mmCIF file with all atom_site columns, C-alpha atoms in Angstrom:
data_model
loop_
_atom_site.group_PDB
_atom_site.id
_atom_site.type_symbol
_atom_site.label_atom_id
_atom_site.label_alt_id
_atom_site.label_comp_id
_atom_site.label_asym_id
_atom_site.label_entity_id
_atom_site.label_seq_id
_atom_site.pdbx_PDB_ins_code
_atom_site.Cartn_x
_atom_site.Cartn_y
_atom_site.Cartn_z
_atom_site.occupancy
_atom_site.B_iso_or_equiv
_atom_site.pdbx_formal_charge
_atom_site.auth_seq_id
_atom_site.auth_comp_id
_atom_site.auth_asym_id
_atom_site.auth_atom_id
_atom_site.pdbx_PDB_model_num
ATOM 1   C CA . UNK A 1 1   ? 44.769 -31.218 -20.421 1.00 0.00 ? 1   UNK A CA 1
ATOM 2   C CA . UNK A 1 2   ? 47.613 -28.937 -21.736 1.00 0.00 ? 2   UNK A CA 1
ATOM 3   C CA . UNK A 1 3   ? 46.792 -26.864 -24.957 1.00 0.00 ? 3   UNK A CA 1
ATOM 4   C CA . UNK A 1 4   ? 47.783 -24.250 -27.267 1.00 0.00 ? 4   UNK A CA 1
ATOM 5   C CA . UNK A 1 5   ? 45.249 -22.369 -29.416 1.00 0.00 ? 5   UNK A CA 1
ATOM 6   C CA . UNK A 1 6   ? 46.834 -20.166 -32.678 1.00 0.00 ? 6   UNK A CA 1
ATOM 7   C CA . UNK A 1 7   ? 44.126 -18.991 -34.392 1.00 0.00 ? 7   UNK A CA 1
ATOM 8   C CA . UNK A 1 8   ? 45.647 -16.920 -37.151 1.00 0.00 ? 8   UNK A CA 1
ATOM 9   C CA . UNK A 1 9   ? 46.040 -19.756 -40.135 1.00 0.00 ? 9   UNK A CA 1
ATOM 10  C CA . UNK A 1 10  ? 47.069 -17.191 -42.602 1.00 0.00 ? 10  UNK A CA 1
ATOM 11  C CA . UNK A 1 11  ? 48.508 -13.323 -42.795 1.00 0.00 ? 11  UNK A CA 1
ATOM 12  C CA . UNK A 1 12  ? 49.547 -11.287 -45.489 1.00 0.00 ? 12  UNK A CA 1
ATOM 13  C CA . UNK A 1 13  ? 51.289 -8.265  -45.410 1.00 0.00 ? 13  UNK A CA 1
ATOM 14  C CA . UNK A 1 14  ? 53.571 -5.796  -46.911 1.00 0.00 ? 14  UNK A CA 1
ATOM 15  C CA . UNK A 1 15  ? 56.943 -5.068  -46.483 1.00 0.00 ? 15  UNK A CA 1
ATOM 16  C CA . UNK A 1 16  ? 57.281 -2.329  -43.691 1.00 0.00 ? 16  UNK A CA 1
ATOM 17  C CA . UNK A 1 17  ? 53.846 -3.271  -42.010 1.00 0.00 ? 17  UNK A CA 1
ATOM 18  C CA . UNK A 1 18  ? 53.592 -4.434  -38.218 1.00 0.00 ? 18  UNK A CA 1
ATOM 19  C CA . UNK A 1 19  ? 53.513 -7.679  -37.633 1.00 0.00 ? 19  UNK A CA 1
ATOM 20  C CA . UNK A 1 20  ? 51.222 -9.072  -34.606 1.00 0.00 ? 20  UNK A CA 1
ATOM 21  C CA . UNK A 1 21  ? 50.671 -13.188 -33.938 1.00 0.00 ? 21  UNK A CA 1
ATOM 22  C CA . UNK A 1 22  ? 48.825 -13.869 -30.907 1.00 0.00 ? 22  UNK A CA 1
ATOM 23  C CA . UNK A 1 23  ? 48.769 -17.568 -29.281 1.00 0.00 ? 23  UNK A CA 1
ATOM 24  C CA . UNK A 1 24  ? 46.310 -18.568 -26.103 1.00 0.00 ? 24  UNK A CA 1
ATOM 25  C CA . UNK A 1 25  ? 47.597 -21.744 -24.109 1.00 0.00 ? 25  UNK A CA 1
ATOM 26  C CA . UNK A 1 26  ? 46.024 -23.323 -21.032 1.00 0.00 ? 26  UNK A CA 1
ATOM 27  C CA . UNK A 1 27  ? 47.903 -25.422 -18.326 1.00 0.00 ? 27  UNK A CA 1
ATOM 28  C CA . UNK A 1 28  ? 47.912 -26.022 -14.796 1.00 0.00 ? 28  UNK A CA 1
ATOM 29  C CA . UNK A 1 29  ? 51.392 -25.369 -14.302 1.00 0.00 ? 29  UNK A CA 1
ATOM 30  C CA . UNK A 1 30  ? 54.407 -22.729 -15.243 1.00 0.00 ? 30  UNK A CA 1
ATOM 31  C CA . UNK A 1 31  ? 55.048 -23.148 -18.892 1.00 0.00 ? 31  UNK A CA 1
ATOM 32  C CA . UNK A 1 32  ? 57.683 -22.282 -21.181 1.00 0.00 ? 32  UNK A CA 1
ATOM 33  C CA . UNK A 1 33  ? 56.605 -20.418 -24.064 1.00 0.00 ? 33  UNK A CA 1
ATOM 34  C CA . UNK A 1 34  ? 58.272 -20.819 -27.566 1.00 0.00 ? 34  UNK A CA 1
ATOM 35  C CA . UNK A 1 35  ? 58.298 -19.302 -31.175 1.00 0.00 ? 35  UNK A CA 1
ATOM 36  C CA . UNK A 1 36  ? 59.322 -21.531 -34.227 1.00 0.00 ? 36  UNK A CA 1
ATOM 37  C CA . UNK A 1 37  ? 59.677 -20.033 -37.527 1.00 0.00 ? 37  UNK A CA 1
ATOM 38  C CA . UNK A 1 38  ? 59.574 -22.544 -40.597 1.00 0.00 ? 38  UNK A CA 1
ATOM 39  C CA . UNK A 1 39  ? 60.941 -21.604 -44.089 1.00 0.00 ? 39  UNK A CA 1
ATOM 40  C CA . UNK A 1 40  ? 59.737 -23.300 -46.781 1.00 0.00 ? 40  UNK A CA 1
ATOM 41  C CA . UNK A 1 41  ? 61.286 -26.581 -47.557 1.00 0.00 ? 41  UNK A CA 1
ATOM 42  C CA . UNK A 1 42  ? 63.123 -26.653 -43.814 1.00 0.00 ? 42  UNK A CA 1
ATOM 43  C CA . UNK A 1 43  ? 61.969 -28.127 -40.658 1.00 0.00 ? 43  UNK A CA 1
ATOM 44  C CA . UNK A 1 44  ? 61.288 -25.426 -37.872 1.00 0.00 ? 44  UNK A CA 1
ATOM 45  C CA . UNK A 1 45  ? 63.788 -23.511 -36.116 1.00 0.00 ? 45  UNK A CA 1
ATOM 46  C CA . UNK A 1 46  ? 63.612 -22.247 -32.599 1.00 0.00 ? 46  UNK A CA 1
ATOM 47  C CA . UNK A 1 47  ? 62.829 -17.828 -32.658 1.00 0.00 ? 47  UNK A CA 1
ATOM 48  C CA . UNK A 1 48  ? 62.175 -17.303 -29.344 1.00 0.00 ? 48  UNK A CA 1
ATOM 49  C CA . UNK A 1 49  ? 61.298 -18.727 -25.661 1.00 0.00 ? 49  UNK A CA 1
ATOM 50  C CA . UNK A 1 50  ? 59.860 -16.672 -23.098 1.00 0.00 ? 50  UNK A CA 1
ATOM 51  C CA . UNK A 1 51  ? 59.833 -18.248 -19.265 1.00 0.00 ? 51  UNK A CA 1
ATOM 52  C CA . UNK A 1 52  ? 56.974 -16.688 -16.788 1.00 0.00 ? 52  UNK A CA 1
ATOM 53  C CA . UNK A 1 53  ? 60.256 -15.485 -14.997 1.00 0.00 ? 53  UNK A CA 1
ATOM 54  C CA . UNK A 1 54  ? 61.396 -13.101 -17.721 1.00 0.00 ? 54  UNK A CA 1
ATOM 55  C CA . UNK A 1 55  ? 57.914 -12.581 -19.776 1.00 0.00 ? 55  UNK A CA 1
ATOM 56  C CA . UNK A 1 56  ? 59.554 -11.219 -22.627 1.00 0.00 ? 56  UNK A CA 1
ATOM 57  C CA . UNK A 1 57  ? 62.389 -12.601 -24.965 1.00 0.00 ? 57  UNK A CA 1
ATOM 58  C CA . UNK A 1 58  ? 63.755 -10.720 -28.542 1.00 0.00 ? 58  UNK A CA 1
ATOM 59  C CA . UNK A 1 59  ? 65.586 -12.323 -31.157 1.00 0.00 ? 59  UNK A CA 1
ATOM 60  C CA . UNK A 1 60  ? 66.000 -11.334 -35.238 1.00 0.00 ? 60  UNK A CA 1
ATOM 61  C CA . UNK A 1 61  ? 63.949 -7.987  -34.629 1.00 0.00 ? 61  UNK A CA 1
ATOM 62  C CA . UNK A 1 62  ? 61.348 -10.423 -33.568 1.00 0.00 ? 62  UNK A CA 1
ATOM 63  C CA . UNK A 1 63  ? 59.691 -10.049 -29.883 1.00 0.00 ? 63  UNK A CA 1
ATOM 64  C CA . UNK A 1 64  ? 57.333 -12.278 -27.275 1.00 0.00 ? 64  UNK A CA 1
ATOM 65  C CA . UNK A 1 65  ? 55.596 -11.301 -24.572 1.00 0.00 ? 65  UNK A CA 1
ATOM 66  C CA . UNK A 1 66  ? 53.779 -13.629 -22.469 1.00 0.00 ? 66  UNK A CA 1
ATOM 67  C CA . UNK A 1 67  ? 50.587 -12.049 -20.419 1.00 0.00 ? 67  UNK A CA 1
ATOM 68  C CA . UNK A 1 68  ? 49.502 -14.582 -17.741 1.00 0.00 ? 68  UNK A CA 1
ATOM 69  C CA . UNK A 1 69  ? 46.488 -12.800 -16.761 1.00 0.00 ? 69  UNK A CA 1
ATOM 70  C CA . UNK A 1 70  ? 44.808 -13.420 -20.008 1.00 0.00 ? 70  UNK A CA 1
ATOM 71  C CA . UNK A 1 71  ? 47.305 -16.524 -20.560 1.00 0.00 ? 71  UNK A CA 1
ATOM 72  C CA . UNK A 1 72  ? 48.207 -15.291 -24.132 1.00 0.00 ? 72  UNK A CA 1
ATOM 73  C CA . UNK A 1 73  ? 51.708 -14.734 -25.758 1.00 0.00 ? 73  UNK A CA 1
ATOM 74  C CA . UNK A 1 74  ? 52.571 -12.551 -28.721 1.00 0.00 ? 74  UNK A CA 1
ATOM 75  C CA . UNK A 1 75  ? 54.819 -12.376 -31.228 1.00 0.00 ? 75  UNK A CA 1
ATOM 76  C CA . UNK A 1 76  ? 55.304 -8.813  -33.080 1.00 0.00 ? 76  UNK A CA 1
ATOM 77  C CA . UNK A 1 77  ? 57.763 -7.398  -35.693 1.00 0.00 ? 77  UNK A CA 1
ATOM 78  C CA . UNK A 1 78  ? 57.976 -3.235  -36.067 1.00 0.00 ? 78  UNK A CA 1
ATOM 79  C CA . UNK A 1 79  ? 58.461 -3.797  -40.036 1.00 0.00 ? 79  UNK A CA 1
ATOM 80  C CA . UNK A 1 80  ? 58.407 -6.859  -41.633 1.00 0.00 ? 80  UNK A CA 1
ATOM 81  C CA . UNK A 1 81  ? 60.782 -7.702  -44.760 1.00 0.00 ? 81  UNK A CA 1
ATOM 82  C CA . UNK A 1 82  ? 59.870 -10.015 -47.447 1.00 0.00 ? 82  UNK A CA 1
ATOM 83  C CA . UNK A 1 83  ? 62.264 -12.335 -46.103 1.00 0.00 ? 83  UNK A CA 1
ATOM 84  C CA . UNK A 1 84  ? 60.469 -13.239 -43.023 1.00 0.00 ? 84  UNK A CA 1
ATOM 85  C CA . UNK A 1 85  ? 57.792 -14.683 -45.130 1.00 0.00 ? 85  UNK A CA 1
ATOM 86  C CA . UNK A 1 86  ? 57.613 -18.307 -43.461 1.00 0.00 ? 86  UNK A CA 1
ATOM 87  C CA . UNK A 1 87  ? 55.156 -20.306 -41.169 1.00 0.00 ? 87  UNK A CA 1
ATOM 88  C CA . UNK A 1 88  ? 55.221 -19.266 -37.357 1.00 0.00 ? 88  UNK A CA 1
ATOM 89  C CA . UNK A 1 89  ? 54.821 -21.561 -34.657 1.00 0.00 ? 89  UNK A CA 1
ATOM 90  C CA . UNK A 1 90  ? 53.929 -21.297 -30.898 1.00 0.00 ? 90  UNK A CA 1
ATOM 91  C CA . UNK A 1 91  ? 54.528 -24.072 -28.864 1.00 0.00 ? 91  UNK A CA 1
ATOM 92  C CA . UNK A 1 92  ? 54.469 -24.386 -24.779 1.00 0.00 ? 92  UNK A CA 1
ATOM 93  C CA . UNK A 1 93  ? 55.656 -27.112 -22.448 1.00 0.00 ? 93  UNK A CA 1
ATOM 94  C CA . UNK A 1 94  ? 54.322 -27.001 -18.764 1.00 0.00 ? 94  UNK A CA 1
ATOM 95  C CA . UNK A 1 95  ? 57.170 -26.973 -16.237 1.00 0.00 ? 95  UNK A CA 1
ATOM 96  C CA . UNK A 1 96  ? 57.067 -30.513 -15.447 1.00 0.00 ? 96  UNK A CA 1
ATOM 97  C CA . UNK A 1 97  ? 55.610 -31.441 -18.333 1.00 0.00 ? 97  UNK A CA 1
ATOM 98  C CA . UNK A 1 98  ? 57.192 -34.255 -20.721 1.00 0.00 ? 98  UNK A CA 1
ATOM 99  C CA . UNK A 1 99  ? 57.335 -32.654 -24.268 1.00 0.00 ? 99  UNK A CA 1
ATOM 100 C CA . UNK A 1 100 ? 56.260 -29.253 -26.161 1.00 0.00 ? 100 UNK A CA 1
ATOM 101 C CA . UNK A 1 101 ? 52.890 -28.770 -27.180 1.00 0.00 ? 101 UNK A CA 1
ATOM 102 C CA . UNK A 1 102 ? 52.481 -26.851 -30.724 1.00 0.00 ? 102 UNK A CA 1
ATOM 103 C CA . UNK A 1 103 ? 49.828 -24.390 -32.280 1.00 0.00 ? 103 UNK A CA 1
ATOM 104 C CA . UNK A 1 104 ? 48.395 -25.304 -35.687 1.00 0.00 ? 104 UNK A CA 1
ATOM 105 C CA . UNK A 1 105 ? 50.945 -22.645 -37.331 1.00 0.00 ? 105 UNK A CA 1
ATOM 106 C CA . UNK A 1 106 ? 50.497 -19.013 -39.038 1.00 0.00 ? 106 UNK A CA 1
ATOM 107 C CA . UNK A 1 107 ? 51.884 -18.816 -42.196 1.00 0.00 ? 107 UNK A CA 1
ATOM 108 C CA . UNK A 1 108 ? 52.986 -15.239 -43.052 1.00 0.00 ? 108 UNK A CA 1
ATOM 109 C CA . UNK A 1 109 ? 53.206 -13.684 -46.323 1.00 0.00 ? 109 UNK A CA 1
ATOM 110 C CA . UNK A 1 110 ? 55.061 -10.690 -46.947 1.00 0.00 ? 110 UNK A CA 1
ATOM 111 C CA . UNK A 1 111 ? 54.583 -8.886  -50.026 1.00 0.00 ? 111 UNK A CA 1
ATOM 112 C CA . UNK A 1 112 ? 56.782 -6.050  -51.466 1.00 0.00 ? 112 UNK A CA 1
ATOM 113 C CA . UNK B 2 1   ? 76.651 -29.701 -40.545 1.00 0.00 ? 1   UNK B CA 1
ATOM 114 C CA . UNK B 2 2   ? 73.579 -30.519 -40.131 1.00 0.00 ? 2   UNK B CA 1
ATOM 115 C CA . UNK B 2 3   ? 72.982 -31.706 -36.576 1.00 0.00 ? 3   UNK B CA 1
ATOM 116 C CA . UNK B 2 4   ? 69.398 -33.940 -37.259 1.00 0.00 ? 4   UNK B CA 1
ATOM 117 C CA . UNK B 2 5   ? 68.996 -35.466 -40.384 1.00 0.00 ? 5   UNK B CA 1
ATOM 118 C CA . UNK B 2 6   ? 66.209 -37.791 -42.036 1.00 0.00 ? 6   UNK B CA 1
ATOM 119 C CA . UNK B 2 7   ? 66.152 -40.321 -44.404 1.00 0.00 ? 7   UNK B CA 1
ATOM 120 C CA . UNK B 2 8   ? 64.457 -40.831 -47.247 1.00 0.00 ? 8   UNK B CA 1
ATOM 121 C CA . UNK B 2 9   ? 63.569 -37.247 -47.888 1.00 0.00 ? 9   UNK B CA 1
ATOM 122 C CA . UNK B 2 10  ? 60.788 -38.249 -50.168 1.00 0.00 ? 10  UNK B CA 1
ATOM 123 C CA . UNK B 2 11  ? 58.767 -41.425 -50.225 1.00 0.00 ? 11  UNK B CA 1
ATOM 124 C CA . UNK B 2 12  ? 56.337 -43.260 -52.048 1.00 0.00 ? 12  UNK B CA 1
ATOM 125 C CA . UNK B 2 13  ? 54.410 -46.258 -50.367 1.00 0.00 ? 13  UNK B CA 1
ATOM 126 C CA . UNK B 2 14  ? 51.747 -48.365 -51.098 1.00 0.00 ? 14  UNK B CA 1
ATOM 127 C CA . UNK B 2 15  ? 48.787 -48.818 -49.048 1.00 0.00 ? 15  UNK B CA 1
ATOM 128 C CA . UNK B 2 16  ? 49.442 -51.961 -46.657 1.00 0.00 ? 16  UNK B CA 1
ATOM 129 C CA . UNK B 2 17  ? 53.269 -52.074 -46.998 1.00 0.00 ? 17  UNK B CA 1
ATOM 130 C CA . UNK B 2 18  ? 55.798 -51.372 -44.529 1.00 0.00 ? 18  UNK B CA 1
ATOM 131 C CA . UNK B 2 19  ? 57.559 -47.897 -44.271 1.00 0.00 ? 19  UNK B CA 1
ATOM 132 C CA . UNK B 2 20  ? 60.489 -46.881 -41.862 1.00 0.00 ? 20  UNK B CA 1
ATOM 133 C CA . UNK B 2 21  ? 61.746 -43.271 -41.409 1.00 0.00 ? 21  UNK B CA 1
ATOM 134 C CA . UNK B 2 22  ? 65.033 -42.762 -39.884 1.00 0.00 ? 22  UNK B CA 1
ATOM 135 C CA . UNK B 2 23  ? 66.579 -40.134 -38.085 1.00 0.00 ? 23  UNK B CA 1
ATOM 136 C CA . UNK B 2 24  ? 70.189 -39.388 -36.986 1.00 0.00 ? 24  UNK B CA 1
ATOM 137 C CA . UNK B 2 25  ? 71.138 -36.831 -34.409 1.00 0.00 ? 25  UNK B CA 1
ATOM 138 C CA . UNK B 2 26  ? 74.921 -35.256 -33.696 1.00 0.00 ? 26  UNK B CA 1
ATOM 139 C CA . UNK B 2 27  ? 73.989 -33.247 -31.088 1.00 0.00 ? 27  UNK B CA 1
ATOM 140 C CA . UNK B 2 28  ? 74.164 -36.236 -28.282 1.00 0.00 ? 28  UNK B CA 1
ATOM 141 C CA . UNK B 2 29  ? 70.695 -35.319 -26.778 1.00 0.00 ? 29  UNK B CA 1
ATOM 142 C CA . UNK B 2 30  ? 68.756 -37.464 -24.776 1.00 0.00 ? 30  UNK B CA 1
ATOM 143 C CA . UNK B 2 31  ? 65.474 -36.780 -26.144 1.00 0.00 ? 31  UNK B CA 1
ATOM 144 C CA . UNK B 2 32  ? 64.439 -37.715 -29.823 1.00 0.00 ? 32  UNK B CA 1
ATOM 145 C CA . UNK B 2 33  ? 60.753 -36.689 -31.169 1.00 0.00 ? 33  UNK B CA 1
ATOM 146 C CA . UNK B 2 34  ? 58.688 -38.115 -34.141 1.00 0.00 ? 34  UNK B CA 1
ATOM 147 C CA . UNK B 2 35  ? 56.087 -35.375 -35.515 1.00 0.00 ? 35  UNK B CA 1
ATOM 148 C CA . UNK B 2 36  ? 53.867 -35.336 -38.321 1.00 0.00 ? 36  UNK B CA 1
ATOM 149 C CA . UNK B 2 37  ? 52.780 -31.812 -39.837 1.00 0.00 ? 37  UNK B CA 1
ATOM 150 C CA . UNK B 2 38  ? 49.297 -31.536 -41.622 1.00 0.00 ? 38  UNK B CA 1
ATOM 151 C CA . UNK B 2 39  ? 47.795 -27.846 -42.761 1.00 0.00 ? 39  UNK B CA 1
ATOM 152 C CA . UNK B 2 40  ? 45.411 -27.255 -40.273 1.00 0.00 ? 40  UNK B CA 1
ATOM 153 C CA . UNK B 2 41  ? 46.775 -29.242 -37.650 1.00 0.00 ? 41  UNK B CA 1
ATOM 154 C CA . UNK B 2 42  ? 50.574 -27.918 -37.489 1.00 0.00 ? 42  UNK B CA 1
ATOM 155 C CA . UNK B 2 43  ? 52.966 -30.130 -35.575 1.00 0.00 ? 43  UNK B CA 1
ATOM 156 C CA . UNK B 2 44  ? 51.413 -33.417 -33.789 1.00 0.00 ? 44  UNK B CA 1
ATOM 157 C CA . UNK B 2 45  ? 53.656 -35.352 -31.424 1.00 0.00 ? 45  UNK B CA 1
ATOM 158 C CA . UNK B 2 46  ? 53.748 -39.124 -32.426 1.00 0.00 ? 46  UNK B CA 1
ATOM 159 C CA . UNK B 2 47  ? 56.473 -40.759 -30.498 1.00 0.00 ? 47  UNK B CA 1
ATOM 160 C CA . UNK B 2 48  ? 59.134 -39.741 -28.584 1.00 0.00 ? 48  UNK B CA 1
ATOM 161 C CA . UNK B 2 49  ? 62.097 -40.911 -26.459 1.00 0.00 ? 49  UNK B CA 1
ATOM 162 C CA . UNK B 2 50  ? 64.247 -40.399 -23.672 1.00 0.00 ? 50  UNK B CA 1
ATOM 163 C CA . UNK B 2 51  ? 67.326 -42.325 -24.206 1.00 0.00 ? 51  UNK B CA 1
ATOM 164 C CA . UNK B 2 52  ? 68.380 -45.367 -26.407 1.00 0.00 ? 52  UNK B CA 1
ATOM 165 C CA . UNK B 2 53  ? 66.103 -48.104 -25.609 1.00 0.00 ? 53  UNK B CA 1
ATOM 166 C CA . UNK B 2 54  ? 63.180 -45.932 -24.610 1.00 0.00 ? 54  UNK B CA 1
ATOM 167 C CA . UNK B 2 55  ? 59.961 -44.940 -26.543 1.00 0.00 ? 55  UNK B CA 1
ATOM 168 C CA . UNK B 2 56  ? 56.763 -43.576 -25.056 1.00 0.00 ? 56  UNK B CA 1
ATOM 169 C CA . UNK B 2 57  ? 53.421 -42.379 -27.025 1.00 0.00 ? 57  UNK B CA 1
ATOM 170 C CA . UNK B 2 58  ? 52.590 -39.096 -28.198 1.00 0.00 ? 58  UNK B CA 1
ATOM 171 C CA . UNK B 2 59  ? 49.011 -37.243 -28.764 1.00 0.00 ? 59  UNK B CA 1
ATOM 172 C CA . UNK B 2 60  ? 48.659 -39.282 -31.896 1.00 0.00 ? 60  UNK B CA 1
ATOM 173 C CA . UNK B 2 61  ? 50.714 -43.050 -31.856 1.00 0.00 ? 61  UNK B CA 1
ATOM 174 C CA . UNK B 2 62  ? 47.693 -45.212 -33.657 1.00 0.00 ? 62  UNK B CA 1
ATOM 175 C CA . UNK B 2 63  ? 49.187 -46.945 -36.391 1.00 0.00 ? 63  UNK B CA 1
ATOM 176 C CA . UNK B 2 64  ? 52.606 -45.956 -35.900 1.00 0.00 ? 64  UNK B CA 1
ATOM 177 C CA . UNK B 2 65  ? 55.787 -47.683 -33.598 1.00 0.00 ? 65  UNK B CA 1
ATOM 178 C CA . UNK B 2 66  ? 59.083 -45.959 -33.121 1.00 0.00 ? 66  UNK B CA 1
ATOM 179 C CA . UNK B 2 67  ? 62.893 -47.704 -32.073 1.00 0.00 ? 67  UNK B CA 1
ATOM 180 C CA . UNK B 2 68  ? 65.464 -46.058 -30.634 1.00 0.00 ? 68  UNK B CA 1
ATOM 181 C CA . UNK B 2 69  ? 68.523 -48.286 -30.718 1.00 0.00 ? 69  UNK B CA 1
ATOM 182 C CA . UNK B 2 70  ? 70.949 -45.862 -29.701 1.00 0.00 ? 70  UNK B CA 1
ATOM 183 C CA . UNK B 2 71  ? 71.631 -42.514 -28.547 1.00 0.00 ? 71  UNK B CA 1
ATOM 184 C CA . UNK B 2 72  ? 72.026 -41.053 -32.185 1.00 0.00 ? 72  UNK B CA 1
ATOM 185 C CA . UNK B 2 73  ? 69.336 -42.996 -33.731 1.00 0.00 ? 73  UNK B CA 1
ATOM 186 C CA . UNK B 2 74  ? 65.593 -42.909 -34.310 1.00 0.00 ? 74  UNK B CA 1
ATOM 187 C CA . UNK B 2 75  ? 63.137 -44.446 -35.759 1.00 0.00 ? 75  UNK B CA 1
ATOM 188 C CA . UNK B 2 76  ? 59.363 -44.092 -37.007 1.00 0.00 ? 76  UNK B CA 1
ATOM 189 C CA . UNK B 2 77  ? 57.611 -47.294 -38.258 1.00 0.00 ? 77  UNK B CA 1
ATOM 190 C CA . UNK B 2 78  ? 54.539 -47.518 -40.367 1.00 0.00 ? 78  UNK B CA 1
ATOM 191 C CA . UNK B 2 79  ? 53.838 -51.230 -40.327 1.00 0.00 ? 79  UNK B CA 1
ATOM 192 C CA . UNK B 2 80  ? 50.700 -51.309 -42.640 1.00 0.00 ? 80  UNK B CA 1
ATOM 193 C CA . UNK B 2 81  ? 50.680 -47.757 -44.041 1.00 0.00 ? 81  UNK B CA 1
ATOM 194 C CA . UNK B 2 82  ? 47.203 -46.411 -44.842 1.00 0.00 ? 82  UNK B CA 1
ATOM 195 C CA . UNK B 2 83  ? 46.773 -43.386 -47.202 1.00 0.00 ? 83  UNK B CA 1
ATOM 196 C CA . UNK B 2 84  ? 45.503 -41.221 -44.150 1.00 0.00 ? 84  UNK B CA 1
ATOM 197 C CA . UNK B 2 85  ? 49.147 -41.406 -43.054 1.00 0.00 ? 85  UNK B CA 1
ATOM 198 C CA . UNK B 2 86  ? 50.176 -39.194 -46.406 1.00 0.00 ? 86  UNK B CA 1
ATOM 199 C CA . UNK B 2 87  ? 52.264 -36.210 -44.613 1.00 0.00 ? 87  UNK B CA 1
ATOM 200 C CA . UNK B 2 88  ? 55.250 -34.454 -43.848 1.00 0.00 ? 88  UNK B CA 1
ATOM 201 C CA . UNK B 2 89  ? 57.316 -36.064 -41.239 1.00 0.00 ? 89  UNK B CA 1
ATOM 202 C CA . UNK B 2 90  ? 59.799 -34.344 -39.011 1.00 0.00 ? 90  UNK B CA 1
ATOM 203 C CA . UNK B 2 91  ? 62.058 -35.627 -36.527 1.00 0.00 ? 91  UNK B CA 1
ATOM 204 C CA . UNK B 2 92  ? 63.641 -33.290 -33.603 1.00 0.00 ? 92  UNK B CA 1
ATOM 205 C CA . UNK B 2 93  ? 66.023 -33.908 -30.790 1.00 0.00 ? 93  UNK B CA 1
ATOM 206 C CA . UNK B 2 94  ? 66.551 -31.566 -27.466 1.00 0.00 ? 94  UNK B CA 1
ATOM 207 C CA . UNK B 2 95  ? 68.317 -31.738 -23.871 1.00 0.00 ? 95  UNK B CA 1
ATOM 208 C CA . UNK B 2 96  ? 64.863 -31.885 -22.180 1.00 0.00 ? 96  UNK B CA 1
ATOM 209 C CA . UNK B 2 97  ? 63.965 -29.943 -19.256 1.00 0.00 ? 97  UNK B CA 1
ATOM 210 C CA . UNK B 2 98  ? 61.718 -26.797 -19.326 1.00 0.00 ? 98  UNK B CA 1
ATOM 211 C CA . UNK B 2 99  ? 63.732 -24.753 -21.971 1.00 0.00 ? 99  UNK B CA 1
ATOM 212 C CA . UNK B 2 100 ? 64.024 -27.759 -23.780 1.00 0.00 ? 100 UNK B CA 1
ATOM 213 C CA . UNK B 2 101 ? 64.864 -26.184 -27.394 1.00 0.00 ? 101 UNK B CA 1
ATOM 214 C CA . UNK B 2 102 ? 64.016 -28.417 -30.002 1.00 0.00 ? 102 UNK B CA 1
ATOM 215 C CA . UNK B 2 103 ? 66.499 -29.011 -33.545 1.00 0.00 ? 103 UNK B CA 1
ATOM 216 C CA . UNK B 2 104 ? 64.482 -30.410 -36.488 1.00 0.00 ? 104 UNK B CA 1
ATOM 217 C CA . UNK B 2 105 ? 65.527 -32.265 -39.158 1.00 0.00 ? 105 UNK B CA 1
ATOM 218 C CA . UNK B 2 106 ? 64.418 -31.513 -42.984 1.00 0.00 ? 106 UNK B CA 1
ATOM 219 C CA . UNK B 2 107 ? 61.521 -33.859 -43.272 1.00 0.00 ? 107 UNK B CA 1
ATOM 220 C CA . UNK B 2 108 ? 60.420 -36.709 -44.745 1.00 0.00 ? 108 UNK B CA 1
ATOM 221 C CA . UNK B 2 109 ? 57.530 -36.171 -47.298 1.00 0.00 ? 109 UNK B CA 1
ATOM 222 C CA . UNK B 2 110 ? 55.392 -39.279 -47.143 1.00 0.00 ? 110 UNK B CA 1
ATOM 223 C CA . UNK B 2 111 ? 52.905 -40.196 -50.189 1.00 0.00 ? 111 UNK B CA 1
ATOM 224 C CA . UNK B 2 112 ? 51.197 -43.582 -49.501 1.00 0.00 ? 112 UNK B CA 1
ATOM 225 C CA . UNK B 2 113 ? 49.054 -44.652 -52.627 1.00 0.00 ? 113 UNK B CA 1
#
């Protein structure tokens, strides 16, 4: 069945460091890939989505790319700030699928 | 104005008791979802709905029921709560389709003693 694997459970960076979070997915169809961000005490909210048509998305300084060859998708940001500290979830919806599947989340802590 | 609201925000229940978690959305979305969030497991789908009167099982439905009496409301019911159901529960709504962005509520923290 469809699955999403997010290996990095926790990442600690200093301000202005480069962020890179990776997810891998498995599906037989054509997926749409999502990144959600969850700030402390809140529900997750959409950060980015990427389709197989465009391969890339960007928002709020974050960029998401998708690699069909390795069935992986990445979230990156050139220079993180303390306000970026949050939990980041990748998610996938197969084209004809009924719902999204989420990874296990990456907790990002940015220290000043 | 929050488009997805949940009540209660915090709940303490006893083992064997009945718990009902409520969700309301003003997005006029057809689809609604219930997830639980646990460290090491991320967000796992319990039940979802395509519209009023419809409920479907997600990945971990055992021990939970759901009810969708209207477009706006979606409830999660624990008939016989157990300590293993201690978690944070999130409700979400979405339009459906391949580009389905989900809009989450603020969550309900449930402790089953």
